[in-house]
Structures are given as structure tokens and as C-alpha cells.
Amino acid sequence: MRQQMQLAVGPSSSSSRSSSASDGFPLGPIIINTPECGSESSAGRQKREVRAAEHTTPPGVSRMRSIVSFYLCYLLSLCLGLACVVCVCLWNSRWRGGFAWDGSGLQFNWHPVLMVTGLVVLYGNGAMLYRVPLTWGQNKLPWKLLHATVMLLALVLSIVGLCAVFDFHNTKSIPNLYSLHSWIGIAATALFATQWVLGMAAFLLPCSPLPLRQLLKPVHVWMGGSILWLSIAACISGINEKLFFVLSGTQPYANLPPEAWLGNSLGVLIVAFGLVVLMILSNSKWQRPDSRPEDLAYTPLLQEENE
Amino acid sequence: MRQQMQLAVGPSSSSSRSSSASDGFPLGPIIINTPECGSESSAGRQKREVRAAEHTTPPGVSRMRSIVSFYLCYLLSLCLGLACVVCVCLWNSRWRGGFAWDGSGLQFNWHPVLMVTGLVVLYGNGAMLYRVPLTWGQNKLPWKLLHATVMLLALVLSIVGLCAVFDFHNTKSIPNLYSLHSWIGIAATALFATQWVLGMAAFLLPCSPLPLRQLLKPVHVWMGGSILWLSIAACISGINEKLFFVLSGTQPYANLPPEAWLGNSLGVLIVAFGLVVLMILSNSKWQRPDSRPEDLAYTPLLQEENE
């Protein structure tokens, strides 16, 4: 508190670190050392005014603003995720003839539905789980188990989605894994599976050694975001490829028939969902405050760790 | 310093914030509160040992490790970027017949070359510029001008790359902007242009108001990363689409002829470049330490600001 007051009333040369690249959209006041035109003293005064203004904002108000902003973004991500699932289901049921598991084109239709639902929407929601302020006042372990369960469900859906296309290809004697779309998609799923197994071993199993957790924690977090944008790149290339395959003859893709609009809109929705999720994940102010004492109060069978 | 010592020797309940999601791969020691199996006291002892160990590492050694790690990653990104440019040039010169500006397919060949070089490789290098420790001991303004120049060059290359494909489409009476690839690509370029103009207005022009800088700084940083992964998604879908278009007849894509291997490898290299660049950008320990006094010492025509 004393340090904060020193910053607030200190001289202009006592620079403070501005919001970092990792902050995303900071919710609290931002301090940037921006001298006004030609006047050092004016710039210094302006900075001091900004600092003074931020210290007059009660911490409760600032925290409430942060929570409200989070829930607005979270609600947006939920709506976009739901819109993605509705769009991909509608496309494959209404325009592509529905679903079956018989090696036909109807089996292929499970592929986009399961990949978008599992590898993008469910995955994104699982990744955002720890950011929900509702979970912060409680012990972390149940949320960690829920995170692992949601991710497992996402992984299972993705693997079933891959089985659908492999089975369809094998029935039609089409080679597997030749396109760039398939290379990126299989890499995303393989990384996801590795991430889940290593995450489970390091952060949920008891007796996982501390050096392993230390090594894996930042890699787990960074790889989590990377898998999401790899999955989205795979989805975009897959939708693009599928629309070129199916829209020919009297209704070519280039004429933008209704199905093309729906497919393209699905791609845009997926990108928008990814942008919002990655923005939420990258904002350090929306991270679970692990330093709270209640987080350490309960240590059940699977030991708590400050992940 | 006194606070650090308190943390180092404090009781196990005095938890410290572990490396955040935004840290990427932290270079210094990481503190994670991970109690060992069944034993609270053992976990506490282990944590204290880790903390004690980190405080015995001289700051100079830790900083040197950070710099060496950065340069290794930076070198890797440079090599991957170079490999992307070589690959896309080789593909279009050797397999696609070379380059021209006559509305033919040879004009189209400029499109992948300029988009990969401008919107991915040059853009990624421009984004990483502030992270190079070599630039830290000096005034920021020249590097800011270089950042703006590299980004302008990247933007110009991207726009010329778009002109190449628009001109080719118009000559061949092919509609523009119908595929999902084109929607994502044009969105990435439009966001990039907006980002450049707003960045120039807010961070380089004198007299830009402080509230505008405050508002734009985190958006500029977050949008920077998002544009890169959008560009990569556009490149992946574009390469995939092109390979399906050109590889048919006796050499279909599904048989993975040499050109398919080259195109797919280009896609993998672009993704690897993006992963390394985004990892470098997300690591808060590799950010320019703006709090140094020498950063504020020099305020030329275009005023310095602690960006």
C-alpha cells in the first residue's frame, strides 16, 4: 500500500511498467508514460493525474468492473460457440443429407460436426473454465477435475470425428492424410491427446514430481492456446475444401449459393469464437487468483497444487 | 528485496503467484504450490527449497540465461521464416511456371509468394522487433520507426499480393471474394491495415491524446497476435485449395506427388514459424523493460511514449 502511494505521487521519472503484451484488454486503469507534445512537465502532470485518478477508484468497484467485463466476454463466447454448433449441424443435416455410420457420405457428415463441437467449442469452453470468477472462492480440485473431464469429452468427440472420416475414406478407397488440412488437423488432435495425458499425469495424479510440474505448467498453458488456433486453422481449411468439393455444376461455390453462405458464415463464427476465447485466456487480470488462502485449505486424495 | 526474502523464508501458507498463462515459457525459476503425496509439511519444505534455490541464483546468470534462450528461439524463427520464403518461391517458380504480371496464372503465382512473405514472415519479424535485447539499452524511437517501417513494407507486399489475385480473377472472369479462404485473408489484411493506421496515429504522431493511447495499447498488442494467426489460417486454407486445384489427372493430390509434399511442407513450416513467433510474443520475460531511465532521456520530434 505504501509502495502504491509512492507510485501515485512520485516524480515523473519514476516509471512504472505499462500493461504488458500478455495483459490483453486490461480492465483496471493503464499507466503509459506518454509525454504530451513538446512539454515534459505537462506529460508528467498528465501521468500523475492518471495515477491519482486510478488510486481514487475503490478496489471493489475496479474488481466489479473486471468481473462484469469478463462475464460479458464469456457470454459472447458461449453465444458464438452455440452458433458454431447450430451452424455446423444445420449445414450437415439440411444441406448434406443428415447422418449415418455406414461408410457413406452421411458418415463423413459426422466429421465436421464432431470436430467443430469437440476440438473447437468444447475445447475452448474447457480452457476458459478456470477464468470464471464463480469458481474462485471454492477449492480448485473439483474444477480441475471438471476441466479434465470436459477436455476428455472434447478429445473423445474429436477422435470419433477422425474415425468417421477415416472409415469413410477406407470404404471409398480414398487415401488418408494426404491434404494439408488433414496434416494440420491430425497434428492438432495428436497435440491435444499428448496435452491431456501429460496434464493428467502432472497435475492430477498424486506423487507427480515437482520438477515435472514446474516444467509442464507453462508449456501446458501455452500449448493449450496453440492447439486452439491450430484446430481453427484446420477447420477453416476443411470447410473451404468441402465447399469446393460439393458446390459445382449449376450451383458453383463462386456464385455463393445459400450453402456457401452458411459454410463461410460457420468459418467466420469459428474465428470469432477463437478470438474471444484467446482474448479471455490471454488477459492476466482474468486469471484465477491462486494466492487466496482458501485455495490451500482443502487437500483431498488428489493433492491440490497451485496451478 | 525485503519482500522477496519474506517470500523465500515464509511459511507454506504464504503463497506466491505462479507463472501465469501469459508467461509462455518462463526463463527464471517457477514457483508452483505442489504439495507432495499426503504430506503437507513435505510439500511446504519442498516449496521453501525451490524458493531458496531461486534466490541463490545470481540475477546476472538468470538474465544471461533469459537472453541466450531468447536468441535461440529468435534464431529458430528466422530460420523458419527464411525456409517459408524459400519454399513458397521454389514452389511457384519451379512447379507453377514462374512469375509475370499479365493476368495469366503466372501473375497469380505472386499471390502466395507475397502473402507468405508479407503477411506472415515480415509481419512476424516486425512484431518481434521490440523483444530483441540488443535494442533495449537504446532509445526506443528509432526501433519504433523501424517497427512501423517493417510493418508498412509487410502491408504493401500483402496489398500487392491481393492485387495480383484480383487482377488474375478479373482477367479470367472469376468472381472475387467468394471462398472462405478469401474471406479470412481479406479480413486479416483489412485488420492489419487498420492496425497500422491506428498504431501510427496513436503511437508515432505527436499530440495523440493520452486516452487514445491508453485505449489502443492493449488492443494493438492483442490484435497484433490475432492478425498473425488469422493470416496463418488464411495461408493454410489457400495452400490446401491451390493444391486441390492444380493436382489432378495422373498426379492427383491424394498420391502425394513431390509438389504436394512441397506445398504441405510449406504449410507445416508456416505453422511452426507462427508457433515460435507467438511463443516469443507471449513470454512476458522477453518484453522490453520500459522502466529503464535511458528510455525516457531522449524525446525527439515525435515524442517518446512508454509503449
Short mmCIF file of N, CA, C and O in Angstrom, two decimals, chain B residues 129-211:
data_model
loop_
_atom_site.label_atom_id
_atom_site.label_comp_id
_atom_site.label_asym_id
_atom_site.label_seq_id
_atom_site.Cartn_x
_atom_site.Cartn_y
_atom_site.Cartn_z
N LEU B 129 10.29 -7.38 -33.10
CA LEU B 129 11.40 -6.42 -33.06
C LEU B 129 11.72 -5.90 -31.65
O LEU B 129 12.89 -5.86 -31.24
N TYR B 130 10.67 -5.51 -30.92
CA TYR B 130 10.88 -4.94 -29.57
C TYR B 130 11.42 -5.97 -28.58
O TYR B 130 11.85 -5.59 -27.49
N ARG B 131 11.31 -7.25 -28.92
CA ARG B 131 11.76 -8.30 -27.99
C ARG B 131 13.27 -8.53 -28.05
O ARG B 131 13.82 -9.16 -27.16
N VAL B 132 13.93 -8.01 -29.09
CA VAL B 132 15.38 -8.26 -29.26
C VAL B 132 16.15 -7.47 -28.19
O VAL B 132 16.12 -6.23 -28.19
N PRO B 133 16.85 -8.16 -27.28
CA PRO B 133 17.53 -7.46 -26.17
C PRO B 133 18.55 -6.43 -26.65
O PRO B 133 18.83 -5.46 -25.95
N LEU B 134 19.09 -6.63 -27.86
CA LEU B 134 20.07 -5.71 -28.44
C LEU B 134 19.54 -4.28 -28.49
O LEU B 134 20.29 -3.31 -28.43
N THR B 135 18.20 -4.16 -28.61
CA THR B 135 17.58 -2.83 -28.78
C THR B 135 17.22 -2.19 -27.44
O THR B 135 16.81 -1.02 -27.41
N TRP B 136 17.36 -2.92 -26.35
CA TRP B 136 16.83 -2.44 -25.08
C TRP B 136 17.62 -1.28 -24.46
O TRP B 136 17.04 -0.41 -23.83
N GLY B 137 18.94 -1.33 -24.64
CA GLY B 137 19.76 -0.30 -24.00
C GLY B 137 19.70 1.04 -24.71
O GLY B 137 20.33 1.99 -24.29
N GLN B 138 18.97 1.08 -25.82
CA GLN B 138 18.95 2.30 -26.62
C GLN B 138 17.59 2.98 -26.55
O GLN B 138 16.62 2.39 -26.09
N ASN B 139 17.55 4.21 -27.07
CA ASN B 139 16.28 4.93 -27.13
C ASN B 139 15.29 4.17 -27.99
O ASN B 139 15.65 3.57 -29.00
N LYS B 140 14.02 4.22 -27.62
CA LYS B 140 13.03 3.37 -28.29
C LYS B 140 12.57 3.90 -29.65
O LYS B 140 12.15 3.12 -30.51
N LEU B 141 12.64 5.22 -29.84
CA LEU B 141 12.03 5.81 -31.03
C LEU B 141 12.55 5.22 -32.35
O LEU B 141 11.74 4.88 -33.22
N PRO B 142 13.88 5.08 -32.55
CA PRO B 142 14.33 4.51 -33.83
C PRO B 142 13.76 3.11 -34.07
O PRO B 142 13.42 2.77 -35.20
N TRP B 143 13.63 2.33 -32.98
CA TRP B 143 13.10 0.97 -33.13
C TRP B 143 11.60 1.00 -33.42
O TRP B 143 11.07 0.14 -34.12
N LYS B 144 10.95 2.02 -32.87
CA LYS B 144 9.53 2.18 -33.15
C LYS B 144 9.32 2.54 -34.62
O LYS B 144 8.41 2.03 -35.28
N LEU B 145 10.20 3.41 -35.13
CA LEU B 145 10.13 3.78 -36.55
C LEU B 145 10.43 2.56 -37.43
O LEU B 145 9.77 2.36 -38.46
N LEU B 146 11.42 1.75 -37.00
CA LEU B 146 11.75 0.54 -37.76
C LEU B 146 10.57 -0.43 -37.74
O LEU B 146 10.23 -1.04 -38.77
N HIS B 147 9.94 -0.58 -36.56
CA HIS B 147 8.75 -1.44 -36.42
C HIS B 147 7.66 -0.99 -37.41
O HIS B 147 7.11 -1.82 -38.15
N ALA B 148 7.40 0.32 -37.43
CA ALA B 148 6.37 0.86 -38.33
C ALA B 148 6.76 0.65 -39.80
O ALA B 148 5.91 0.33 -40.63
N THR B 149 8.07 0.80 -40.11
CA THR B 149 8.54 0.65 -41.50
C THR B 149 8.42 -0.80 -41.96
O THR B 149 7.94 -1.07 -43.08
N VAL B 150 8.87 -1.72 -41.11
CA VAL B 150 8.79 -3.15 -41.47
C VAL B 150 7.33 -3.54 -41.67
O VAL B 150 6.97 -4.23 -42.64
N MET B 151 6.45 -3.06 -40.77
CA MET B 151 5.03 -3.38 -40.89
C MET B 151 4.42 -2.76 -42.14
O MET B 151 3.56 -3.37 -42.79
N LEU B 152 4.87 -1.54 -42.49
CA LEU B 152 4.37 -0.90 -43.71
C LEU B 152 4.78 -1.70 -44.94
O LEU B 152 3.98 -1.94 -45.85
N LEU B 153 6.05 -2.16 -44.93
CA LEU B 153 6.54 -2.98 -46.05
C LEU B 153 5.73 -4.27 -46.14
O LEU B 153 5.34 -4.70 -47.24
N ALA B 154 5.45 -4.88 -44.99
CA ALA B 154 4.65 -6.11 -44.95
C ALA B 154 3.26 -5.84 -45.50
O ALA B 154 2.72 -6.65 -46.28
N LEU B 155 2.69 -4.70 -45.13
CA LEU B 155 1.34 -4.34 -45.59
C LEU B 155 1.32 -4.10 -47.10
O LEU B 155 0.41 -4.57 -47.80
N VAL B 156 2.36 -3.40 -47.60
CA VAL B 156 2.44 -3.12 -49.05
C VAL B 156 2.55 -4.43 -49.82
O VAL B 156 1.84 -4.65 -50.82
N LEU B 157 3.43 -5.34 -49.35
CA LEU B 157 3.58 -6.64 -50.03
C LEU B 157 2.24 -7.39 -50.05
O LEU B 157 1.87 -8.00 -51.05
N SER B 158 1.52 -7.33 -48.91
CA SER B 158 0.23 -8.04 -48.83
C SER B 158 -0.78 -7.45 -49.80
O SER B 158 -1.52 -8.19 -50.47
N ILE B 159 -0.79 -6.13 -49.90
CA ILE B 159 -1.76 -5.48 -50.79
C ILE B 159 -1.42 -5.78 -52.25
O ILE B 159 -2.31 -6.08 -53.07
N VAL B 160 -0.11 -5.78 -52.58
CA VAL B 160 0.29 -6.14 -53.96
C VAL B 160 -0.09 -7.60 -54.22
O VAL B 160 -0.56 -7.96 -55.31
N GLY B 161 0.07 -8.44 -53.20
CA GLY B 161 -0.31 -9.85 -53.32
C GLY B 161 -1.80 -10.02 -53.57
O GLY B 161 -2.22 -10.89 -54.35
N LEU B 162 -2.61 -9.17 -52.95
CA LEU B 162 -4.07 -9.20 -53.19
C LEU B 162 -4.39 -8.69 -54.59
O LEU B 162 -5.24 -9.25 -55.29
N CYS B 163 -3.68 -7.62 -55.02
CA CYS B 163 -3.89 -7.07 -56.37
C CYS B 163 -3.61 -8.13 -57.42
O CYS B 163 -4.32 -8.24 -58.43
N ALA B 164 -2.55 -8.95 -57.18
CA ALA B 164 -2.18 -10.00 -58.14
C ALA B 164 -3.34 -10.94 -58.38
O ALA B 164 -3.67 -11.27 -59.53
N VAL B 165 -4.00 -11.36 -57.28
CA VAL B 165 -5.08 -12.35 -57.45
C VAL B 165 -6.37 -11.67 -57.96
O VAL B 165 -7.08 -12.27 -58.79
N PHE B 166 -6.65 -10.44 -57.55
CA PHE B 166 -7.83 -9.74 -58.06
C PHE B 166 -7.71 -9.53 -59.57
O PHE B 166 -8.66 -9.75 -60.33
N ASP B 167 -6.52 -9.09 -60.00
CA ASP B 167 -6.27 -8.83 -61.42
C ASP B 167 -6.39 -10.13 -62.23
O ASP B 167 -7.00 -10.15 -63.31
N PHE B 168 -5.85 -11.21 -61.69
CA PHE B 168 -5.93 -12.53 -62.35
C PHE B 168 -7.39 -12.96 -62.47
O PHE B 168 -7.84 -13.38 -63.55
N HIS B 169 -8.15 -12.84 -61.38
CA HIS B 169 -9.58 -13.20 -61.39
C HIS B 169 -10.35 -12.36 -62.41
O HIS B 169 -11.15 -12.90 -63.18
N ASN B 170 -10.09 -11.05 -62.41
CA ASN B 170 -10.82 -10.16 -63.33
C ASN B 170 -10.52 -10.50 -64.78
O ASN B 170 -11.42 -10.49 -65.63
N THR B 171 -9.24 -10.81 -65.08
CA THR B 171 -8.87 -11.17 -66.46
C THR B 171 -9.57 -12.45 -66.88
O THR B 171 -10.03 -12.58 -68.02
N LYS B 172 -9.68 -13.42 -65.96
CA LYS B 172 -10.28 -14.73 -66.28
C LYS B 172 -11.78 -14.76 -66.00
O LYS B 172 -12.39 -15.85 -66.06
N SER B 173 -12.36 -13.61 -65.64
CA SER B 173 -13.80 -13.52 -65.28
C SER B 173 -14.19 -14.49 -64.16
O SER B 173 -15.25 -15.13 -64.20
N ILE B 174 -13.30 -14.63 -63.19
CA ILE B 174 -13.60 -15.44 -62.00
C ILE B 174 -14.06 -14.46 -60.90
O ILE B 174 -13.39 -13.44 -60.69
N PRO B 175 -15.19 -14.75 -60.23
CA PRO B 175 -15.63 -13.84 -59.17
C PRO B 175 -14.58 -13.72 -58.06
O PRO B 175 -13.83 -14.66 -57.80
N ASN B 176 -14.56 -12.56 -57.43
CA ASN B 176 -13.65 -12.34 -56.29
C ASN B 176 -14.37 -12.61 -54.97
O ASN B 176 -15.60 -12.49 -54.89
N LEU B 177 -13.59 -12.91 -53.98
CA LEU B 177 -14.06 -12.96 -52.59
C LEU B 177 -15.31 -13.82 -52.37
O LEU B 177 -16.30 -13.36 -51.79
N TYR B 178 -15.27 -15.04 -52.85
CA TYR B 178 -16.40 -15.94 -52.56
C TYR B 178 -16.01 -17.04 -51.58
O TYR B 178 -16.84 -17.47 -50.79
N SER B 179 -14.72 -17.49 -51.62
CA SER B 179 -14.35 -18.63 -50.77
C SER B 179 -14.09 -18.18 -49.33
O SER B 179 -13.79 -17.00 -49.07
N LEU B 180 -14.16 -19.16 -48.42
CA LEU B 180 -13.87 -18.86 -47.01
C LEU B 180 -12.41 -18.40 -46.86
O LEU B 180 -12.11 -17.50 -46.08
N HIS B 181 -11.51 -19.01 -47.68
CA HIS B 181 -10.11 -18.59 -47.68
C HIS B 181 -9.99 -17.09 -47.95
O HIS B 181 -9.27 -16.37 -47.25
N SER B 182 -10.74 -16.62 -48.97
CA SER B 182 -10.65 -15.19 -49.32
C SER B 182 -11.26 -14.31 -48.23
O SER B 182 -10.75 -13.22 -47.97
N TRP B 183 -12.32 -14.79 -47.59
CA TRP B 183 -12.95 -14.00 -46.52
C TRP B 183 -11.97 -13.83 -45.34
O TRP B 183 -11.83 -12.73 -44.80
N ILE B 184 -11.31 -14.93 -44.98
CA ILE B 184 -10.38 -14.87 -43.84
C ILE B 184 -9.16 -14.02 -44.23
O ILE B 184 -8.68 -13.20 -43.44
N GLY B 185 -8.68 -14.22 -45.46
CA GLY B 185 -7.49 -13.48 -45.92
C GLY B 185 -7.75 -11.98 -46.00
O GLY B 185 -6.92 -11.17 -45.55
N ILE B 186 -8.90 -11.61 -46.54
CA ILE B 186 -9.20 -10.17 -46.68
C ILE B 186 -9.45 -9.56 -45.29
O ILE B 186 -9.06 -8.40 -45.04
N ALA B 187 -10.05 -10.34 -44.39
CA ALA B 187 -10.27 -9.84 -43.02
C ALA B 187 -8.93 -9.59 -42.33
O ALA B 187 -8.74 -8.56 -41.68
N ALA B 188 -7.97 -10.54 -42.53
CA ALA B 188 -6.64 -10.39 -41.90
C ALA B 188 -5.95 -9.13 -42.44
O ALA B 188 -5.38 -8.34 -41.67
N THR B 189 -6.01 -8.94 -43.77
CA THR B 189 -5.33 -7.77 -44.37
C THR B 189 -6.01 -6.47 -43.95
O THR B 189 -5.33 -5.47 -43.67
N ALA B 190 -7.35 -6.46 -43.91
CA ALA B 190 -8.08 -5.25 -43.51
C ALA B 190 -7.77 -4.90 -42.05
O ALA B 190 -7.54 -3.73 -41.72
N LEU B 191 -7.73 -5.92 -41.19
CA LEU B 191 -7.39 -5.68 -39.78
C LEU B 191 -5.96 -5.16 -39.67
O LEU B 191 -5.67 -4.27 -38.86
N PHE B 192 -5.06 -5.71 -40.49
CA PHE B 192 -3.65 -5.29 -40.48
C PHE B 192 -3.55 -3.82 -40.89
O PHE B 192 -2.85 -3.02 -40.24
N ALA B 193 -4.27 -3.43 -41.96
CA ALA B 193 -4.23 -2.04 -42.42
C ALA B 193 -4.78 -1.10 -41.33
O ALA B 193 -4.18 -0.05 -41.04
N THR B 194 -5.89 -1.50 -40.72
CA THR B 194 -6.49 -0.69 -39.64
C THR B 194 -5.51 -0.57 -38.47
O THR B 194 -5.31 0.51 -37.91
N GLN B 195 -4.91 -1.71 -38.14
CA GLN B 195 -3.94 -1.76 -37.04
C GLN B 195 -2.76 -0.82 -37.32
O GLN B 195 -2.32 -0.08 -36.43
N TRP B 196 -2.28 -0.81 -38.57
CA TRP B 196 -1.13 0.03 -38.90
C TRP B 196 -1.50 1.51 -38.80
O TRP B 196 -0.76 2.30 -38.20
N VAL B 197 -2.65 1.88 -39.38
CA VAL B 197 -3.08 3.29 -39.37
C VAL B 197 -3.31 3.77 -37.94
O VAL B 197 -2.82 4.83 -37.53
N LEU B 198 -4.05 2.98 -37.15
CA LEU B 198 -4.33 3.38 -35.77
C LEU B 198 -3.05 3.40 -34.93
O LEU B 198 -2.86 4.29 -34.09
N GLY B 199 -2.15 2.44 -35.18
CA GLY B 199 -0.88 2.38 -34.46
C GLY B 199 -0.03 3.60 -34.76
O GLY B 199 0.56 4.22 -33.87
N MET B 200 0.02 3.96 -36.04
CA MET B 200 0.76 5.16 -36.49
C MET B 200 0.18 6.41 -35.82
O MET B 200 0.91 7.24 -35.27
N ALA B 201 -1.15 6.54 -35.88
CA ALA B 201 -1.80 7.73 -35.33
C ALA B 201 -1.62 7.83 -33.82
O ALA B 201 -1.37 8.91 -33.29
N ALA B 202 -1.71 6.71 -33.15
CA ALA B 202 -1.67 6.76 -31.69
C ALA B 202 -0.27 6.78 -31.11
O ALA B 202 -0.01 7.48 -30.13
N PHE B 203 0.66 6.02 -31.70
CA PHE B 203 1.95 5.84 -31.04
C PHE B 203 3.12 6.58 -31.70
O PHE B 203 4.19 6.65 -31.13
N LEU B 204 2.92 7.09 -32.92
CA LEU B 204 4.03 7.80 -33.58
C LEU B 204 3.75 9.29 -33.77
O LEU B 204 4.66 10.11 -33.66
N LEU B 205 2.51 9.63 -34.09
CA LEU B 205 2.21 11.06 -34.30
C LEU B 205 2.26 11.82 -32.98
O LEU B 205 1.76 11.32 -31.97
N PRO B 206 2.86 13.01 -33.01
CA PRO B 206 2.82 13.80 -31.78
C PRO B 206 1.39 14.27 -31.53
O PRO B 206 0.56 14.27 -32.42
N CYS B 207 1.12 14.64 -30.32
CA CYS B 207 -0.19 15.18 -29.93
C CYS B 207 -1.31 14.15 -29.91
O CYS B 207 -2.49 14.54 -29.81
N SER B 208 -1.01 12.86 -30.08
CA SER B 208 -2.10 11.89 -29.95
C SER B 208 -2.52 11.88 -28.48
O SER B 208 -1.66 11.79 -27.59
N PRO B 209 -3.81 12.00 -28.21
CA PRO B 209 -4.23 12.16 -26.81
C PRO B 209 -3.95 10.90 -25.98
O PRO B 209 -4.04 9.78 -26.48
N LEU B 210 -3.64 11.13 -24.71
CA LEU B 210 -3.31 10.04 -23.80
C LEU B 210 -4.43 9.00 -23.69
O LEU B 210 -4.15 7.81 -23.73
N PRO B 211 -5.71 9.42 -23.60
CA PRO B 211 -6.76 8.40 -23.50
C PRO B 211 -6.79 7.47 -24.71
O PRO B 211 -7.07 6.28 -24.59
#
